[in-house]
Short mmCIF file of C-alpha atoms in Angstrom, two decimals:
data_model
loop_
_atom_site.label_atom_id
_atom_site.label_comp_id
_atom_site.label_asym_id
_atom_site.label_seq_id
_atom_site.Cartn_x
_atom_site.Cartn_y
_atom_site.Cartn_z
CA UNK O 1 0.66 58.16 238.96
CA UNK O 2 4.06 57.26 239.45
CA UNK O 3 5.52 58.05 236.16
CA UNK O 4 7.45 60.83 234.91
CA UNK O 5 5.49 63.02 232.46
CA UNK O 6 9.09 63.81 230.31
CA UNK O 7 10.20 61.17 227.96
CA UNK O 8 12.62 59.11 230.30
CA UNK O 9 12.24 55.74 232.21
CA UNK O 10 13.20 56.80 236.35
CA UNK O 11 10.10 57.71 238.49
CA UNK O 12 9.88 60.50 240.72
CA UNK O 13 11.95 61.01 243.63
CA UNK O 14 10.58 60.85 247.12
CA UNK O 15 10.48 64.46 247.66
CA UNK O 16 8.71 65.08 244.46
CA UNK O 17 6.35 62.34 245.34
CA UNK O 18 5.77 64.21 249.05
CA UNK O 19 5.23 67.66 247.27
CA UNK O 20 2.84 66.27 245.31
CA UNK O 21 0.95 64.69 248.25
CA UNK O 22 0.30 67.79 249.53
CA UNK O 23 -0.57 69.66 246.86
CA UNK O 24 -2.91 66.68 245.99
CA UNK O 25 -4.62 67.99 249.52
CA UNK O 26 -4.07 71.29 249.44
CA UNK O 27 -3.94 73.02 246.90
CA UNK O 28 -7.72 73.73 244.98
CA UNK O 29 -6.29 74.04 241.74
CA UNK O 30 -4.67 70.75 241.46
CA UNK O 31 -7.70 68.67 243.12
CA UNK O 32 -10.07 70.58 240.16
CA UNK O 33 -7.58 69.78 237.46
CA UNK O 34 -6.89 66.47 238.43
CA UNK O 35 -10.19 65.31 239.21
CA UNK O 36 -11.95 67.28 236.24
CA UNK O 37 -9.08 66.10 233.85
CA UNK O 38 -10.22 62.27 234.67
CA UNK O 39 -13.63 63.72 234.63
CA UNK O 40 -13.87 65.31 230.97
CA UNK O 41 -11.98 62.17 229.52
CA UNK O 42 -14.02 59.52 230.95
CA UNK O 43 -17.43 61.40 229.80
CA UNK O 44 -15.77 62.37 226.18
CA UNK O 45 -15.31 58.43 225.54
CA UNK O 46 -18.52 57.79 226.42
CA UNK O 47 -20.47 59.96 224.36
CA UNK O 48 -18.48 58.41 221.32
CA UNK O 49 -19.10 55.07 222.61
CA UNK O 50 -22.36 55.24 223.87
CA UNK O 51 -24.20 53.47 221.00
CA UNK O 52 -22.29 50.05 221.65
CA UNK O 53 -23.22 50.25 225.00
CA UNK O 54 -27.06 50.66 224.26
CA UNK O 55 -26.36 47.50 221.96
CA UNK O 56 -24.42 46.10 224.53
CA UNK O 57 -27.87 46.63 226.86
CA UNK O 58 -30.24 44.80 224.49
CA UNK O 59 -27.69 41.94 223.91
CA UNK O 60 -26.94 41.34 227.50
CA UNK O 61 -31.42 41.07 227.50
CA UNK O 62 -31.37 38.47 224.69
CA UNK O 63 -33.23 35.32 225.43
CA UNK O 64 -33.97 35.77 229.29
CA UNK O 65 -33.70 32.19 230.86
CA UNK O 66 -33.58 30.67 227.79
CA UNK O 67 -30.79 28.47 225.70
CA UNK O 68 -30.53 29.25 221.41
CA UNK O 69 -29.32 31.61 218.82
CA UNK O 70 -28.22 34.94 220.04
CA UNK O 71 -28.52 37.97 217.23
CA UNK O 72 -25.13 38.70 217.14
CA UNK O 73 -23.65 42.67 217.07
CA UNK O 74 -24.47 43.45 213.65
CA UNK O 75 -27.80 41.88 212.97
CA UNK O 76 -29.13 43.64 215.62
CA UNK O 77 -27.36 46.95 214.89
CA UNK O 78 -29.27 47.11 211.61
CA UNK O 79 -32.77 45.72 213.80
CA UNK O 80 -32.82 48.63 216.20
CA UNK O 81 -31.78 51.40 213.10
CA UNK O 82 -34.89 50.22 210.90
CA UNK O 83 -37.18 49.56 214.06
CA UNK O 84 -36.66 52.31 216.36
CA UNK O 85 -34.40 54.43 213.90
CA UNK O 86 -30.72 56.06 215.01
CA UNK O 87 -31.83 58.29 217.60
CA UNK O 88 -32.54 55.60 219.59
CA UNK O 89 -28.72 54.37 219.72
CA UNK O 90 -28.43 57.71 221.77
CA UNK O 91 -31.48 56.60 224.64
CA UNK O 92 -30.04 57.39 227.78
CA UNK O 93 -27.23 59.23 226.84
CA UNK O 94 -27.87 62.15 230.02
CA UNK O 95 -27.45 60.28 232.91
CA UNK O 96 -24.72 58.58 231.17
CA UNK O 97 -22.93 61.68 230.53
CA UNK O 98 -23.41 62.71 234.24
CA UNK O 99 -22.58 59.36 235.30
CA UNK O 100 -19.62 59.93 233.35
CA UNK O 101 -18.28 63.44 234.86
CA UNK O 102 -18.66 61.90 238.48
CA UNK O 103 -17.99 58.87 238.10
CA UNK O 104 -15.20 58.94 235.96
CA UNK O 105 -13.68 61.87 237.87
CA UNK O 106 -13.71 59.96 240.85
CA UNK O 107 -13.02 56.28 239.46
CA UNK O 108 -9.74 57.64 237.82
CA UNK O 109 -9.20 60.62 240.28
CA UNK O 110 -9.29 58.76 243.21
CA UNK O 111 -6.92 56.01 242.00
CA UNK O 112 -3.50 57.63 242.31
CA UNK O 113 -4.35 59.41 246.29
CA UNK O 114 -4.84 55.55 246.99
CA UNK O 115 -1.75 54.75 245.52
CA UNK O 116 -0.01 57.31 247.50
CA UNK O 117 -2.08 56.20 250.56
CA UNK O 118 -0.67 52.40 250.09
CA UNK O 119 2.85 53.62 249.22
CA UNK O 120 3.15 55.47 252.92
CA UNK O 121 1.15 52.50 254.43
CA UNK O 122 3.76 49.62 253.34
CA UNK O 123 6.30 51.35 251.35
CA UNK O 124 5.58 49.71 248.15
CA UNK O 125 3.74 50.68 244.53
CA UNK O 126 3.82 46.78 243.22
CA UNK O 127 0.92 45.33 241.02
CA UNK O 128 -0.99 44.01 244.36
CA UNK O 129 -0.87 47.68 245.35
CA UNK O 130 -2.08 49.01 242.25
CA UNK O 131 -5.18 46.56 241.65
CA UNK O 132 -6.08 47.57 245.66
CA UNK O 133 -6.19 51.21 244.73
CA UNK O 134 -8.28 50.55 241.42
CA UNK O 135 -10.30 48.63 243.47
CA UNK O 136 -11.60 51.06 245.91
CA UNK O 137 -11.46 53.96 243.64
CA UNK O 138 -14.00 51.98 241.22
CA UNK O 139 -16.13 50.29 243.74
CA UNK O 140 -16.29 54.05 245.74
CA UNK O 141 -17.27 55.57 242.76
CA UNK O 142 -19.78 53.15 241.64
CA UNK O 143 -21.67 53.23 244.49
CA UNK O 144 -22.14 57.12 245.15
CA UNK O 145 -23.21 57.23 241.07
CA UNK O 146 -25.49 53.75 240.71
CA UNK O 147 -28.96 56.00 240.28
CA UNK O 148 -27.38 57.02 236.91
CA UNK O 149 -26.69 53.70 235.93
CA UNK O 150 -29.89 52.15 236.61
CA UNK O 151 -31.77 55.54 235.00
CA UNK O 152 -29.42 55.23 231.94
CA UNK O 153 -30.06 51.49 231.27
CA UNK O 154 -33.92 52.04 232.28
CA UNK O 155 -33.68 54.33 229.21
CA UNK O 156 -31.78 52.24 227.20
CA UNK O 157 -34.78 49.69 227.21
CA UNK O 158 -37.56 52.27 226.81
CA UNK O 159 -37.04 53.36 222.97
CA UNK O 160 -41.35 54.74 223.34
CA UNK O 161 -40.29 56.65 226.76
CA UNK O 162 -40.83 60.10 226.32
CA UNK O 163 -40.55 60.67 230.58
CA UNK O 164 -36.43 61.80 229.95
CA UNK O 165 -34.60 61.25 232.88
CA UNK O 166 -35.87 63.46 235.47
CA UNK O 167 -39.20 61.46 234.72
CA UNK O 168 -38.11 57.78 234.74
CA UNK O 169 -36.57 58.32 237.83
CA UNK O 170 -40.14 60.00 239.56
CA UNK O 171 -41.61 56.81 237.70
CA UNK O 172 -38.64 54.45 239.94
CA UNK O 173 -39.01 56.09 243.29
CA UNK O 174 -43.01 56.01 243.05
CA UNK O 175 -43.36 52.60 241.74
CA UNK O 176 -40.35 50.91 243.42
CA UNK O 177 -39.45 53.21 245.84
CA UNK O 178 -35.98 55.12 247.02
CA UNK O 179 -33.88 52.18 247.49
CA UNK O 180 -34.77 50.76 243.63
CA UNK O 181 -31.89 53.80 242.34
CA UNK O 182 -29.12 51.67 243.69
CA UNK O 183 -30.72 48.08 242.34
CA UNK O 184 -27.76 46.33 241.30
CA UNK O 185 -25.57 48.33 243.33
CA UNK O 186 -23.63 44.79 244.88
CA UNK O 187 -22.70 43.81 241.34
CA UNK O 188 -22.45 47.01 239.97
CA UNK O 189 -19.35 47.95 242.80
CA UNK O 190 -17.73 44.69 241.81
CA UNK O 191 -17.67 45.04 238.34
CA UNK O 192 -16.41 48.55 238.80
CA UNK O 193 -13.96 47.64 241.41
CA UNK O 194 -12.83 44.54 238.76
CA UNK O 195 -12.64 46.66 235.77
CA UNK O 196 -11.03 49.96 237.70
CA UNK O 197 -8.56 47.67 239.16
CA UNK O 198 -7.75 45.68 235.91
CA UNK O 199 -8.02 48.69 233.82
CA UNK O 200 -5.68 51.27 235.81
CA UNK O 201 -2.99 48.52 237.18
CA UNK O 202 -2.66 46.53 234.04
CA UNK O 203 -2.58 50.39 232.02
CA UNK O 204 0.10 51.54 234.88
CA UNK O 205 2.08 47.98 235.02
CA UNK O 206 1.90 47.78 231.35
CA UNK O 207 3.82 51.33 230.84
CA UNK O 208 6.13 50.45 232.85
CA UNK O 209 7.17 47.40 231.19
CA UNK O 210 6.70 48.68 228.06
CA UNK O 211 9.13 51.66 228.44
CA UNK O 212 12.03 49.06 230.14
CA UNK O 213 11.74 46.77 227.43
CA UNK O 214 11.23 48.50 224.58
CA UNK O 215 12.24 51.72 222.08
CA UNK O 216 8.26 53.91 223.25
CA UNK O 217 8.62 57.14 225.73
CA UNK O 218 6.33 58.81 227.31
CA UNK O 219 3.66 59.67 224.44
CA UNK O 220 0.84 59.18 222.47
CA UNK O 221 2.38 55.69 221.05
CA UNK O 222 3.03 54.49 224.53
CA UNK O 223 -0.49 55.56 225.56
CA UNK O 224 -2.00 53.93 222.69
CA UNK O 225 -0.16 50.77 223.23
CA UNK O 226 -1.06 50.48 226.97
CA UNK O 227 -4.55 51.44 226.99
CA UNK O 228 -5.04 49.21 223.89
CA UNK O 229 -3.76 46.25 226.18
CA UNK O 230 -5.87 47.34 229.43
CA UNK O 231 -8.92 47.80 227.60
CA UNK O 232 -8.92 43.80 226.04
CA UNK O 233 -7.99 42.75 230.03
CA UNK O 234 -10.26 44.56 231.53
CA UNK O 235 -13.29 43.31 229.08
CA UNK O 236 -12.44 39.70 229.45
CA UNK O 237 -12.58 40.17 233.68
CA UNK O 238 -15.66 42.24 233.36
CA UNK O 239 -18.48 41.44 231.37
CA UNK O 240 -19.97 38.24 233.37
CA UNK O 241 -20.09 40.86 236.33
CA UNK O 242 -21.32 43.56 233.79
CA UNK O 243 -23.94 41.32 232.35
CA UNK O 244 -25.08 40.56 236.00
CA UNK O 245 -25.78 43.93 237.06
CA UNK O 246 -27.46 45.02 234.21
CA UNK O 247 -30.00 41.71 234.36
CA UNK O 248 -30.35 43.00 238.37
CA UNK O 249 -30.80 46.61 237.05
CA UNK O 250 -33.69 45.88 234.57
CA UNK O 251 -35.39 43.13 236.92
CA UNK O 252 -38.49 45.52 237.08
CA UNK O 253 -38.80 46.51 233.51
CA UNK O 254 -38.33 43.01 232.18
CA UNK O 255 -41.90 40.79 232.66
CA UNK O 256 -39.00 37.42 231.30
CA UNK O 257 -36.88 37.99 234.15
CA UNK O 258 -37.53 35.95 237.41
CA UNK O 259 -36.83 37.45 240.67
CA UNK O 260 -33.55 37.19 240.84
CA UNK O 261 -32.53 37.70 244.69
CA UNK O 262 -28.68 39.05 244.43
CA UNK O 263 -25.40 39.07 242.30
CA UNK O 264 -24.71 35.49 243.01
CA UNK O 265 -28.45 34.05 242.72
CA UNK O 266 -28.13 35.78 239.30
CA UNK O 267 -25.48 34.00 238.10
CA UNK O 268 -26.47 30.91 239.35
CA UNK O 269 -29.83 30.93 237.40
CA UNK O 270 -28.13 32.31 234.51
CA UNK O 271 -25.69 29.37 234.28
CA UNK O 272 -28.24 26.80 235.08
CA UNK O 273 -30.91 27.72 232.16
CA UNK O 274 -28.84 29.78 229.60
CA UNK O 275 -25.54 27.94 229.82
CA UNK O 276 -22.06 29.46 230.39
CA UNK O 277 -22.17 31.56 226.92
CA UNK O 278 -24.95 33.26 228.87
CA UNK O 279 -22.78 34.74 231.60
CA UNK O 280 -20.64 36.35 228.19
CA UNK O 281 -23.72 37.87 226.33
CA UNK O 282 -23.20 41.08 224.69
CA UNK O 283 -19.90 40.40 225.49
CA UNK O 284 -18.36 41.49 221.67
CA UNK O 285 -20.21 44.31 221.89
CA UNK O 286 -18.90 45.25 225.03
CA UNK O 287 -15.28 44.51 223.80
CA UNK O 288 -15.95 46.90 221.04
CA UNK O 289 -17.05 49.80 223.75
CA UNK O 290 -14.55 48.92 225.96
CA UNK O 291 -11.89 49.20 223.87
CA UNK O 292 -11.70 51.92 222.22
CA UNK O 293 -13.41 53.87 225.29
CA UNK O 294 -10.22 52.91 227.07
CA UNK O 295 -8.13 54.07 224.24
CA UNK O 296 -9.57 57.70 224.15
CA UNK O 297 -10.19 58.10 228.05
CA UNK O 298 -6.52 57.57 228.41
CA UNK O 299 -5.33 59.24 225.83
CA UNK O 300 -7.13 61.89 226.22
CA UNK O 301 -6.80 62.10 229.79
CA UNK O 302 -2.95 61.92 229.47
CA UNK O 303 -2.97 64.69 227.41
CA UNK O 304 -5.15 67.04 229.46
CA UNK O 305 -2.78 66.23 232.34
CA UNK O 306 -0.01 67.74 230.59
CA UNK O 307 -1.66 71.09 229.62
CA UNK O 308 -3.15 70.92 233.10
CA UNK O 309 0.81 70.61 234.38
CA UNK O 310 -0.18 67.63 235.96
CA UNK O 311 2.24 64.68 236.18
CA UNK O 312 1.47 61.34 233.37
CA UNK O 313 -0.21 58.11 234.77
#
């Protein structure tokens, strides 16, 4: 995505960048591996992740409409192990692994076509440029994958559900009907279009910089560095947005939660009976998912570029 996959600090020139334009398009190959490449990354982080972001789930649910004491991280890590035991860190773990593979495929996969797009458009790959393309890649992604997302966190707050996935979501459509799969959907493209955008630009931006001004190359260090930096921006933009959609998401399964109309309704109540701090609940435990799922999706993902042949981020 505009940087050169040997150690080295020039990009590509423009006849490199027009081959691989139409390769991008034409060729089979290269649209599997570089889709599937952002694909198998995205999903590997996840599955190591996916506990915080079940505890992330019942944090974000603390205290519905209500001011006091939040269980923090810990305290309620050890209260869902003894209650519901460690399988249930895993609920919903299947639709968030094929959430994952499509979402993450396209989310990442889709970000560096829309660079290209913008770079023909007005002749420029500048941070503006970059968040746009994160943007619509996330926000794209989001919304042709939200059933997933609402079945995953649907599951997340069902430890006694023995329907499994295929089941919760005959229970939605029956209940709620069709249109209840992409509940949250508003929010849900925002926060994904917010944390794409601040994820990929301020990952791409911050390689650059990093490799002008100091001693990393290309590699895992450099990676490591830049997604470690990404990940703690892309948190702090996120998580009211995040904490929004999932309150949206679980509007039916929750008898505390009021009927909350849209996005902005739903922050509006949140900040008028739970206080600011509400807007930023689960919002450690999200850091702690976020993070490192950052970390290894673009680590990882840089790495199966290069066996792929593909170029670096």
């Amino acid at each position: 995505m505009g940087g050169d996959s040997t150690p080295g600090k020039h990009s590509p020139s423009g006849s490199v960048r027009m081959i691989e334009k139409q390769n991008l398009w034409v060729s089979p190959s290269y649209v599997m591996n570089h889709f599937g490449t952002s694909g198998v990354s995205v999903a590997t982080a996840t599955g190591i992740t996916h506990p915080l972001d079940v505890l992330k789930v019942r944090l974000q649910m603390q205290l519905v409409g209500q001011r006091g004491p939040l269980t923090g991280l810990g305290g309620l890590f050890l209260q869902v192990v003894k209650n519901e035991g460690p399988r249930s860190l895993y609920l919903g773990l299947a639709p968030a692994l094929m959430r994952s593979v499509f979402y993450g495929g396209l989310r990442l996969g889709l970000y560096e076509p829309s660079k290209y797009v913008c770079e023909l458009a007005f002749e420029s790959t500048n941070i503006l440029v970059k968040i746009a393309s994160g943007a619509f890649s996330g926000s794209l992604a989001t919304a042709l994958t939200n059933p997933m997302e609402v079945l995953k966190v649907r599951l997340q707050m069902n430890p006694n559900s023995s329907r499994g996935p295929l089941g919760e979501m005959r229970k939605i459509t029956s209940k709620e009907g069709i249109t209840a799969l992409w509940k949250g959907v508003g929010p849900a493209m925002a926060r994904a279009a917010a944390l794409t955008a601040s994820q990929l630009a301020t990952y791409d931006e911050s390689k650059q910089v990093l490799t002008m001004w100091t001693p990393l190359e290309e590699g895992f260090y450099l990676h490591l560095t830049a997604s470690t930096i990404a990940g703690a921006v892309s948190t702090i933009i996120t998580a009211p947005i995040d904490m929004i959609k999932t309150r949206l998401m679980l509007q039916q399964e929750s008898r505390s939660l009021g009927a909350y109309k849209n996005g902005f309704h739903c922050a509006y109540q949140v900040l008028l009976k739970e206080g600011p701090k509400g807007l930023y609940k689960g919002g450690f435990a999200m850091f702690a998912r976020l993070g490192p799922q950052t970390t290894i999706t673009f680590i990882l993902c840089e790495k199966l570029r290069e066996l792929a042949g593909l170029q670096a981020i």
